[in-house]
Amino acid sequence: MPEIKHKEREPHLDKEEDVIIKSERFRIYFQNYYTIISLVNDILTGGLYFIGSISNILGAPVIIGNIAYLVGGFFLLMRPILKIFRNVFIYNEEKYQREVIDVEIENEDQSE
């Protein structure tokens, strides 16, 4: 039987956006909660399009398929919006500059 290699990753436990799901023996680490939201969104989109297709094939009322397709289309629109939220950061420039200066001062103190 072939051996399965697992990719090792060091979780950053100090990040607020990271999510760790704990069970008895395992822990599942997600780099940020947008990953979970994106995966759930993809599952819901596929499920709704599947329901719409099945309802059309089996002759269910047309409204059921149309509603499933409409909601599935909404979830498809949410994918790029979630990617934008995940990759765009808004911050206060003055506060950021103060933090950068503080970090530089700390680094200089440690190097001495």
CSV table of N, CA, C and O in Angstrom, one decimal:
chain,number,residue,atom,x,y,z
A,1,MET,N,0.8,-1.2,0.0
A,1,MET,CA,0.0,0.0,0.0
A,1,MET,C,0.9,1.2,0.0
A,1,MET,O,1.8,1.3,0.8
A,2,PRO,N,0.6,2.2,-0.9
A,2,PRO,CA,1.4,3.4,-0.9
A,2,PRO,C,1.3,4.2,0.4
A,2,PRO,O,0.3,4.3,1.0
A,3,GLU,N,2.4,4.9,0.7
A,3,GLU,CA,2.4,5.7,1.9
A,3,GLU,C,1.9,7.1,1.6
A,3,GLU,O,2.4,7.7,0.6
A,4,ILE,N,1.1,7.7,2.4
A,4,ILE,CA,0.5,9.0,2.2
A,4,ILE,C,1.4,10.0,2.9
A,4,ILE,O,1.6,9.8,4.1
A,5,LYS,N,1.9,11.0,2.2
A,5,LYS,CA,2.7,12.0,2.9
A,5,LYS,C,1.9,13.2,3.2
A,5,LYS,O,1.1,13.6,2.4
A,6,HIS,N,2.0,13.6,4.4
A,6,HIS,CA,1.2,14.8,4.8
A,6,HIS,C,2.1,16.0,4.8
A,6,HIS,O,3.2,16.0,5.3
A,7,LYS,N,1.6,17.1,4.3
A,7,LYS,CA,2.3,18.4,4.3
A,7,LYS,C,2.3,18.9,5.8
A,7,LYS,O,1.3,19.0,6.4
A,8,GLU,N,3.5,19.2,6.2
A,8,GLU,CA,3.6,19.8,7.6
A,8,GLU,C,3.5,21.3,7.5
A,8,GLU,O,4.0,22.0,6.6
A,9,ARG,N,2.7,21.9,8.4
A,9,ARG,CA,2.5,23.3,8.4
A,9,ARG,C,2.5,23.8,9.9
A,9,ARG,O,1.9,23.1,10.7
A,10,GLU,N,3.2,24.8,10.2
A,10,GLU,CA,3.2,25.3,11.5
A,10,GLU,C,2.1,26.4,11.6
A,10,GLU,O,2.1,27.4,11.0
A,11,PRO,N,1.1,26.1,12.4
A,11,PRO,CA,0.0,27.1,12.6
A,11,PRO,C,0.5,28.3,13.3
A,11,PRO,O,1.3,28.2,14.2
A,12,HIS,N,-0.1,29.4,12.9
A,12,HIS,CA,0.2,30.7,13.6
A,12,HIS,C,-0.9,30.9,14.6
A,12,HIS,O,-2.0,31.5,14.2
A,13,LEU,N,-0.7,30.5,15.8
A,13,LEU,CA,-1.8,30.5,16.8
A,13,LEU,C,-2.2,31.9,17.2
A,13,LEU,O,-3.2,32.1,17.8
A,14,ASP,N,-1.3,32.9,16.9
A,14,ASP,CA,-1.6,34.2,17.4
A,14,ASP,C,-2.4,35.1,16.4
A,14,ASP,O,-2.8,36.2,16.7
A,15,LYS,N,-2.7,34.5,15.3
A,15,LYS,CA,-3.5,35.3,14.3
A,15,LYS,C,-5.0,35.2,14.6
A,15,LYS,O,-5.5,34.1,14.9
A,16,GLU,N,-5.7,36.3,14.6
A,16,GLU,CA,-7.1,36.3,14.9
A,16,GLU,C,-7.9,35.6,13.9
A,16,GLU,O,-9.0,35.0,14.2
A,17,GLU,N,-7.5,35.7,12.6
A,17,GLU,CA,-8.4,35.1,11.6
A,17,GLU,C,-8.2,33.6,11.4
A,17,GLU,O,-8.9,33.0,10.6
A,18,ASP,N,-7.2,33.0,12.1
A,18,ASP,CA,-7.0,31.6,12.0
A,18,ASP,C,-8.1,30.8,12.8
A,18,ASP,O,-8.6,31.3,13.8
A,19,VAL,N,-8.5,29.6,12.3
A,19,VAL,CA,-9.5,28.8,12.9
A,19,VAL,C,-8.9,27.4,13.1
A,19,VAL,O,-8.3,26.8,12.2
A,20,ILE,N,-9.1,26.9,14.3
A,20,ILE,CA,-8.6,25.5,14.7
A,20,ILE,C,-9.8,24.8,15.2
A,20,ILE,O,-10.5,25.2,16.1
A,21,ILE,N,-10.1,23.7,14.5
A,21,ILE,CA,-11.2,22.8,14.9
A,21,ILE,C,-10.6,21.6,15.6
A,21,ILE,O,-9.8,20.9,15.0
A,22,LYS,N,-11.0,21.4,16.9
A,22,LYS,CA,-10.3,20.4,17.7
A,22,LYS,C,-11.3,19.2,17.9
A,22,LYS,O,-12.5,19.4,18.1
A,23,SER,N,-10.7,18.0,17.8
A,23,SER,CA,-11.5,16.8,18.1
A,23,SER,C,-10.6,16.1,19.2
A,23,SER,O,-9.6,16.6,19.6
A,24,GLU,N,-11.0,14.8,19.5
A,24,GLU,CA,-10.2,14.1,20.5
A,24,GLU,C,-8.8,13.9,20.1
A,24,GLU,O,-7.9,14.2,20.8
A,25,ARG,N,-8.6,13.5,18.8
A,25,ARG,CA,-7.2,13.1,18.4
A,25,ARG,C,-6.6,14.1,17.4
A,25,ARG,O,-5.4,14.2,17.3
A,26,PHE,N,-7.4,14.8,16.7
A,26,PHE,CA,-6.9,15.6,15.6
A,26,PHE,C,-7.3,17.0,15.8
A,26,PHE,O,-8.3,17.3,16.5
A,27,ARG,N,-6.6,17.9,15.1
A,27,ARG,CA,-6.9,19.3,15.0
A,27,ARG,C,-6.8,19.7,13.5
A,27,ARG,O,-5.9,19.3,12.8
A,28,ILE,N,-7.8,20.4,13.1
A,28,ILE,CA,-7.9,20.9,11.7
A,28,ILE,C,-7.6,22.4,11.8
A,28,ILE,O,-8.3,23.1,12.5
A,29,TYR,N,-6.6,22.8,11.1
A,29,TYR,CA,-6.1,24.2,11.1
A,29,TYR,C,-6.5,24.8,9.7
A,29,TYR,O,-6.1,24.3,8.7
A,30,PHE,N,-7.2,25.9,9.8
A,30,PHE,CA,-7.5,26.7,8.6
A,30,PHE,C,-6.8,28.0,8.7
A,30,PHE,O,-6.8,28.7,9.8
A,31,GLN,N,-6.1,28.4,7.7
A,31,GLN,CA,-5.3,29.6,7.7
A,31,GLN,C,-6.1,30.8,8.0
A,31,GLN,O,-5.6,31.7,8.7
A,32,ASN,N,-7.3,30.9,7.6
A,32,ASN,CA,-8.2,32.0,8.0
A,32,ASN,C,-9.6,31.6,7.8
A,32,ASN,O,-9.9,30.7,7.1
A,33,TYR,N,-10.5,32.3,8.4
A,33,TYR,CA,-11.9,31.9,8.4
A,33,TYR,C,-12.5,32.2,7.0
A,33,TYR,O,-13.5,31.6,6.7
A,34,TYR,N,-11.9,33.0,6.1
A,34,TYR,CA,-12.4,33.1,4.8
A,34,TYR,C,-12.3,31.8,4.0
A,34,TYR,O,-13.1,31.6,3.1
A,35,THR,N,-11.3,31.0,4.3
A,35,THR,CA,-11.2,29.7,3.7
A,35,THR,C,-12.4,28.9,4.0
A,35,THR,O,-12.9,28.2,3.0
A,36,ILE,N,-12.8,28.8,5.2
A,36,ILE,CA,-14.0,28.0,5.6
A,36,ILE,C,-15.2,28.6,4.9
A,36,ILE,O,-16.0,27.8,4.3
A,37,ILE,N,-15.4,29.9,4.9
A,37,ILE,CA,-16.6,30.5,4.3
A,37,ILE,C,-16.6,30.2,2.8
A,37,ILE,O,-17.6,29.8,2.2
A,38,SER,N,-15.4,30.3,2.1
A,38,SER,CA,-15.4,30.0,0.7
A,38,SER,C,-15.7,28.5,0.4
A,38,SER,O,-16.4,28.2,-0.6
A,39,LEU,N,-15.2,27.6,1.2
A,39,LEU,CA,-15.5,26.2,1.0
A,39,LEU,C,-17.0,25.9,1.2
A,39,LEU,O,-17.6,25.2,0.4
A,40,VAL,N,-17.6,26.4,2.2
A,40,VAL,CA,-19.0,26.3,2.5
A,40,VAL,C,-19.8,26.9,1.3
A,40,VAL,O,-20.8,26.3,0.8
A,41,ASN,N,-19.4,28.0,0.8
A,41,ASN,CA,-20.1,28.7,-0.3
A,41,ASN,C,-20.0,27.8,-1.5
A,41,ASN,O,-21.0,27.6,-2.2
A,42,ASP,N,-18.9,27.2,-1.8
A,42,ASP,CA,-18.7,26.3,-3.0
A,42,ASP,C,-19.6,25.1,-2.8
A,42,ASP,O,-20.3,24.6,-3.8
A,43,ILE,N,-19.7,24.5,-1.6
A,43,ILE,CA,-20.6,23.3,-1.4
A,43,ILE,C,-22.0,23.7,-1.6
A,43,ILE,O,-22.8,23.0,-2.3
A,44,LEU,N,-22.5,24.8,-1.1
A,44,LEU,CA,-23.8,25.3,-1.2
A,44,LEU,C,-24.2,25.6,-2.7
A,44,LEU,O,-25.3,25.2,-3.2
A,45,THR,N,-23.3,26.2,-3.4
A,45,THR,CA,-23.5,26.5,-4.8
A,45,THR,C,-23.7,25.2,-5.6
A,45,THR,O,-24.7,25.0,-6.4
A,46,GLY,N,-22.8,24.2,-5.4
A,46,GLY,CA,-22.9,22.9,-6.1
A,46,GLY,C,-24.2,22.2,-5.7
A,46,GLY,O,-24.9,21.7,-6.6
A,47,GLY,N,-24.5,22.2,-4.4
A,47,GLY,CA,-25.8,21.6,-4.0
A,47,GLY,C,-27.0,22.2,-4.6
A,47,GLY,O,-27.9,21.5,-5.0
A,48,LEU,N,-27.1,23.5,-4.6
A,48,LEU,CA,-28.2,24.2,-5.2
A,48,LEU,C,-28.4,23.9,-6.7
A,48,LEU,O,-29.5,23.7,-7.2
A,49,TYR,N,-27.3,24.0,-7.4
A,49,TYR,CA,-27.3,23.7,-8.9
A,49,TYR,C,-27.7,22.2,-9.1
A,49,TYR,O,-28.5,21.9,-10.0
A,50,PHE,N,-27.3,21.3,-8.2
A,50,PHE,CA,-27.6,19.9,-8.3
A,50,PHE,C,-29.1,19.7,-8.1
A,50,PHE,O,-29.8,19.0,-8.8
A,51,ILE,N,-29.7,20.4,-7.0
A,51,ILE,CA,-31.1,20.3,-6.7
A,51,ILE,C,-31.9,20.9,-7.9
A,51,ILE,O,-32.9,20.3,-8.3
A,52,GLY,N,-31.5,22.0,-8.5
A,52,GLY,CA,-32.2,22.6,-9.6
A,52,GLY,C,-32.2,21.6,-10.8
A,52,GLY,O,-33.2,21.5,-11.5
A,53,SER,N,-31.1,21.0,-11.1
A,53,SER,CA,-31.0,20.1,-12.2
A,53,SER,C,-31.9,18.9,-12.0
A,53,SER,O,-32.6,18.4,-12.9
A,54,ILE,N,-31.8,18.3,-10.8
A,54,ILE,CA,-32.7,17.1,-10.4
A,54,ILE,C,-34.2,17.5,-10.5
A,54,ILE,O,-35.0,16.7,-11.0
A,55,SER,N,-34.5,18.6,-10.0
A,55,SER,CA,-35.9,19.0,-10.1
A,55,SER,C,-36.4,19.2,-11.5
A,55,SER,O,-37.6,18.9,-11.8
A,56,ASN,N,-35.6,19.7,-12.4
A,56,ASN,CA,-35.9,19.8,-13.8
A,56,ASN,C,-36.0,18.5,-14.5
A,56,ASN,O,-36.9,18.2,-15.3
A,57,ILE,N,-35.1,17.6,-14.1
A,57,ILE,CA,-35.2,16.2,-14.7
A,57,ILE,C,-36.4,15.4,-14.3
A,57,ILE,O,-37.0,14.8,-15.1
A,58,LEU,N,-36.7,15.5,-13.0
A,58,LEU,CA,-37.8,14.7,-12.4
A,58,LEU,C,-39.2,15.4,-12.6
A,58,LEU,O,-40.2,14.8,-12.2
A,59,GLY,N,-39.3,16.5,-13.2
A,59,GLY,CA,-40.5,17.2,-13.5
A,59,GLY,C,-41.2,17.8,-12.3
A,59,GLY,O,-42.4,18.0,-12.3
A,60,ALA,N,-40.4,18.3,-11.4
A,60,ALA,CA,-40.9,19.0,-10.2
A,60,ALA,C,-41.4,20.4,-10.8
A,60,ALA,O,-41.1,20.8,-11.9
A,61,PRO,N,-42.2,21.1,-10.0
A,61,PRO,CA,-42.6,22.4,-10.4
A,61,PRO,C,-41.4,23.3,-10.8
A,61,PRO,O,-40.4,23.3,-10.1
A,62,VAL,N,-41.6,24.0,-11.8
A,62,VAL,CA,-40.5,24.9,-12.4
A,62,VAL,C,-40.0,25.9,-11.4
A,62,VAL,O,-38.8,26.2,-11.4
A,63,ILE,N,-40.8,26.3,-10.5
A,63,ILE,CA,-40.4,27.3,-9.5
A,63,ILE,C,-39.3,26.8,-8.6
A,63,ILE,O,-38.4,27.6,-8.2
A,64,ILE,N,-39.3,25.5,-8.3
A,64,ILE,CA,-38.3,25.0,-7.4
A,64,ILE,C,-36.9,25.0,-8.1
A,64,ILE,O,-36.0,25.5,-7.5
A,65,GLY,N,-36.9,24.6,-9.3
A,65,GLY,CA,-35.6,24.7,-10.1
A,65,GLY,C,-35.1,26.1,-10.2
A,65,GLY,O,-33.9,26.4,-10.1
A,66,ASN,N,-36.1,27.0,-10.5
A,66,ASN,CA,-35.7,28.4,-10.8
A,66,ASN,C,-35.1,29.0,-9.5
A,66,ASN,O,-34.2,29.8,-9.5
A,67,ILE,N,-35.8,28.7,-8.3
A,67,ILE,CA,-35.3,29.3,-7.1
A,67,ILE,C,-33.9,28.7,-6.7
A,67,ILE,O,-33.0,29.5,-6.3
A,68,ALA,N,-33.7,27.4,-6.9
A,68,ALA,CA,-32.4,26.8,-6.7
A,68,ALA,C,-31.3,27.4,-7.5
A,68,ALA,O,-30.2,27.8,-7.1
A,69,TYR,N,-31.6,27.7,-8.8
A,69,TYR,CA,-30.7,28.3,-9.7
A,69,TYR,C,-30.4,29.8,-9.3
A,69,TYR,O,-29.3,30.2,-9.4
A,70,LEU,N,-31.4,30.5,-8.9
A,70,LEU,CA,-31.3,31.9,-8.5
A,70,LEU,C,-30.4,32.0,-7.3
A,70,LEU,O,-29.5,32.8,-7.3
A,71,VAL,N,-30.6,31.1,-6.3
A,71,VAL,CA,-29.8,31.2,-5.1
A,71,VAL,C,-28.4,30.7,-5.4
A,71,VAL,O,-27.4,31.3,-4.9
A,72,GLY,N,-28.3,29.7,-6.2
A,72,GLY,CA,-26.9,29.2,-6.6
A,72,GLY,C,-26.2,30.3,-7.3
A,72,GLY,O,-25.0,30.5,-7.1
A,73,GLY,N,-26.9,31.1,-8.2
A,73,GLY,CA,-26.2,32.2,-8.9
A,73,GLY,C,-25.7,33.3,-7.9
A,73,GLY,O,-24.7,33.9,-8.1
A,74,PHE,N,-26.5,33.5,-6.8
A,74,PHE,CA,-26.1,34.4,-5.8
A,74,PHE,C,-24.8,34.0,-5.1
A,74,PHE,O,-23.9,34.7,-4.9
A,75,PHE,N,-24.7,32.7,-4.8
A,75,PHE,CA,-23.5,32.1,-4.2
A,75,PHE,C,-22.3,32.2,-5.2
A,75,PHE,O,-21.2,32.4,-4.7
A,76,LEU,N,-22.6,32.0,-6.5
A,76,LEU,CA,-21.5,32.2,-7.4
A,76,LEU,C,-21.0,33.7,-7.4
A,76,LEU,O,-19.8,33.9,-7.5
A,77,LEU,N,-21.8,34.6,-7.2
A,77,LEU,CA,-21.4,36.0,-7.1
A,77,LEU,C,-20.6,36.3,-5.8
A,77,LEU,O,-19.8,37.2,-5.7
A,78,MET,N,-20.9,35.5,-4.8
A,78,MET,CA,-20.2,35.7,-3.5
A,78,MET,C,-18.8,35.2,-3.5
A,78,MET,O,-18.0,35.8,-2.8
A,79,ARG,N,-18.4,34.3,-4.4
A,79,ARG,CA,-17.0,33.9,-4.5
A,79,ARG,C,-16.0,35.0,-4.7
A,79,ARG,O,-15.1,35.2,-3.9
A,80,PRO,N,-16.2,35.8,-5.7
A,80,PRO,CA,-15.2,36.9,-5.9
A,80,PRO,C,-15.3,37.9,-4.8
A,80,PRO,O,-14.3,38.5,-4.4
A,81,ILE,N,-16.5,38.1,-4.2
A,81,ILE,CA,-16.6,39.1,-3.1
A,81,ILE,C,-15.8,38.6,-1.9
A,81,ILE,O,-15.1,39.4,-1.3
A,82,LEU,N,-15.9,37.3,-1.6
A,82,LEU,CA,-15.1,36.7,-0.5
A,82,LEU,C,-13.6,36.9,-0.8
A,82,LEU,O,-12.9,37.1,0.1
A,83,LYS,N,-13.2,36.7,-2.0
A,83,LYS,CA,-11.8,36.8,-2.3
A,83,LYS,C,-11.3,38.2,-2.1
A,83,LYS,O,-10.2,38.5,-1.7
A,84,ILE,N,-12.2,39.2,-2.5
A,84,ILE,CA,-11.8,40.6,-2.3
A,84,ILE,C,-11.7,40.8,-0.8
A,84,ILE,O,-10.7,41.5,-0.3
A,85,PHE,N,-12.7,40.4,0.0
A,85,PHE,CA,-12.6,40.6,1.5
A,85,PHE,C,-11.3,39.9,2.1
A,85,PHE,O,-10.7,40.5,3.0
A,86,ARG,N,-11.0,38.8,1.5
A,86,ARG,CA,-9.8,38.1,2.1
A,86,ARG,C,-8.5,38.8,1.7
A,86,ARG,O,-7.5,38.7,2.5
A,87,ASN,N,-8.4,39.5,0.6
A,87,ASN,CA,-7.2,40.0,0.1
A,87,ASN,C,-7.0,41.5,0.2
A,87,ASN,O,-6.0,42.1,-0.1
A,88,VAL,N,-8.1,42.2,0.7
A,88,VAL,CA,-8.0,43.7,0.8
A,88,VAL,C,-8.0,44.0,2.3
A,88,VAL,O,-8.8,43.5,3.1
A,89,PHE,N,-7.1,44.9,2.7
A,89,PHE,CA,-7.0,45.3,4.1
A,89,PHE,C,-7.1,46.8,4.1
A,89,PHE,O,-6.5,47.5,3.4
A,90,ILE,N,-7.9,47.3,5.1
A,90,ILE,CA,-8.0,48.7,5.3
A,90,ILE,C,-7.4,49.0,6.7
A,90,ILE,O,-7.7,48.3,7.7
A,91,TYR,N,-6.5,50.0,6.7
A,91,TYR,CA,-5.9,50.3,7.9
A,91,TYR,C,-5.7,51.8,8.0
A,91,TYR,O,-5.6,52.5,7.0
A,92,ASN,N,-5.5,52.3,9.2
A,92,ASN,CA,-5.2,53.7,9.5
A,92,ASN,C,-3.7,53.9,9.3
A,92,ASN,O,-2.9,53.3,9.9
A,93,GLU,N,-3.4,54.8,8.4
A,93,GLU,CA,-2.0,55.1,8.0
A,93,GLU,C,-1.2,55.6,9.2
A,93,GLU,O,-0.1,55.2,9.4
A,94,GLU,N,-1.7,56.5,10.0
A,94,GLU,CA,-1.0,57.0,11.1
A,94,GLU,C,-0.7,55.9,12.1
A,94,GLU,O,0.4,55.8,12.6
A,95,LYS,N,-1.7,55.1,12.4
A,95,LYS,CA,-1.4,54.0,13.4
A,95,LYS,C,-0.4,53.0,12.8
A,95,LYS,O,0.5,52.6,13.6
A,96,TYR,N,-0.5,52.7,11.6
A,96,TYR,CA,0.4,51.8,10.9
A,96,TYR,C,1.9,52.4,11.0
A,96,TYR,O,2.8,51.6,11.3
A,97,GLN,N,2.1,53.6,10.7
A,97,GLN,CA,3.4,54.2,10.8
A,97,GLN,C,4.0,54.2,12.2
A,97,GLN,O,5.1,53.9,12.4
A,98,ARG,N,3.1,54.5,13.2
A,98,ARG,CA,3.6,54.4,14.6
A,98,ARG,C,4.0,53.0,14.9
A,98,ARG,O,5.0,52.8,15.6
A,99,GLU,N,3.2,52.0,14.5
A,99,GLU,CA,3.6,50.6,14.8
A,99,GLU,C,4.9,50.2,14.1
A,99,GLU,O,5.7,49.5,14.7
A,100,VAL,N,5.1,50.7,12.9
A,100,VAL,CA,6.4,50.4,12.2
A,100,VAL,C,7.5,51.0,12.9
A,100,VAL,O,8.6,50.4,13.1
A,101,ILE,N,7.4,52.2,13.4
A,101,ILE,CA,8.5,52.9,14.1
A,101,ILE,C,8.7,52.1,15.4
A,101,ILE,O,9.9,51.9,15.8
A,102,ASP,N,7.7,51.7,16.1
A,102,ASP,CA,7.9,51.0,17.4
A,102,ASP,C,8.6,49.7,17.1
A,102,ASP,O,9.5,49.3,17.9
A,103,VAL,N,8.3,49.0,16.1
A,103,VAL,CA,9.0,47.7,15.7
A,103,VAL,C,10.4,48.0,15.4
A,103,VAL,O,11.3,47.2,15.8
A,104,GLU,N,10.7,49.0,14.7
A,104,GLU,CA,12.1,49.3,14.3
A,104,GLU,C,12.9,49.7,15.6
A,104,GLU,O,14.0,49.3,15.7
A,105,ILE,N,12.3,50.4,16.5
A,105,ILE,CA,13.0,50.7,17.8
A,105,ILE,C,13.3,49.4,18.6
A,105,ILE,O,14.4,49.3,19.1
A,106,GLU,N,12.3,48.5,18.6
A,106,GLU,CA,12.5,47.3,19.3
A,106,GLU,C,13.6,46.5,18.7
A,106,GLU,O,14.4,45.9,19.4
A,107,ASN,N,13.7,46.4,17.4
A,107,ASN,CA,14.7,45.7,16.7
A,107,ASN,C,16.1,46.3,16.9
A,107,ASN,O,17.1,45.5,17.1
A,108,GLU,N,16.2,47.6,17.0
A,108,GLU,CA,17.4,48.2,17.3
A,108,GLU,C,17.9,47.9,18.7
A,108,GLU,O,19.0,47.7,19.0
A,109,ASP,N,16.9,47.9,19.7
A,109,ASP,CA,17.2,47.6,21.0
A,109,ASP,C,17.7,46.2,21.2
A,109,ASP,O,18.6,45.9,22.0
A,110,GLN,N,17.1,45.3,20.5
A,110,GLN,CA,17.5,43.9,20.6
A,110,GLN,C,18.9,43.6,19.9
A,110,GLN,O,19.6,42.7,20.4
A,111,SER,N,19.2,44.3,18.9
A,111,SER,CA,20.5,44.1,18.2
A,111,SER,C,21.6,44.7,19.0
A,111,SER,O,22.8,44.3,18.8
A,112,GLU,N,21.4,45.6,19.9
A,112,GLU,CA,22.5,46.2,20.7
A,112,GLU,C,22.9,45.3,21.8
A,112,GLU,O,22.5,44.4,22.3
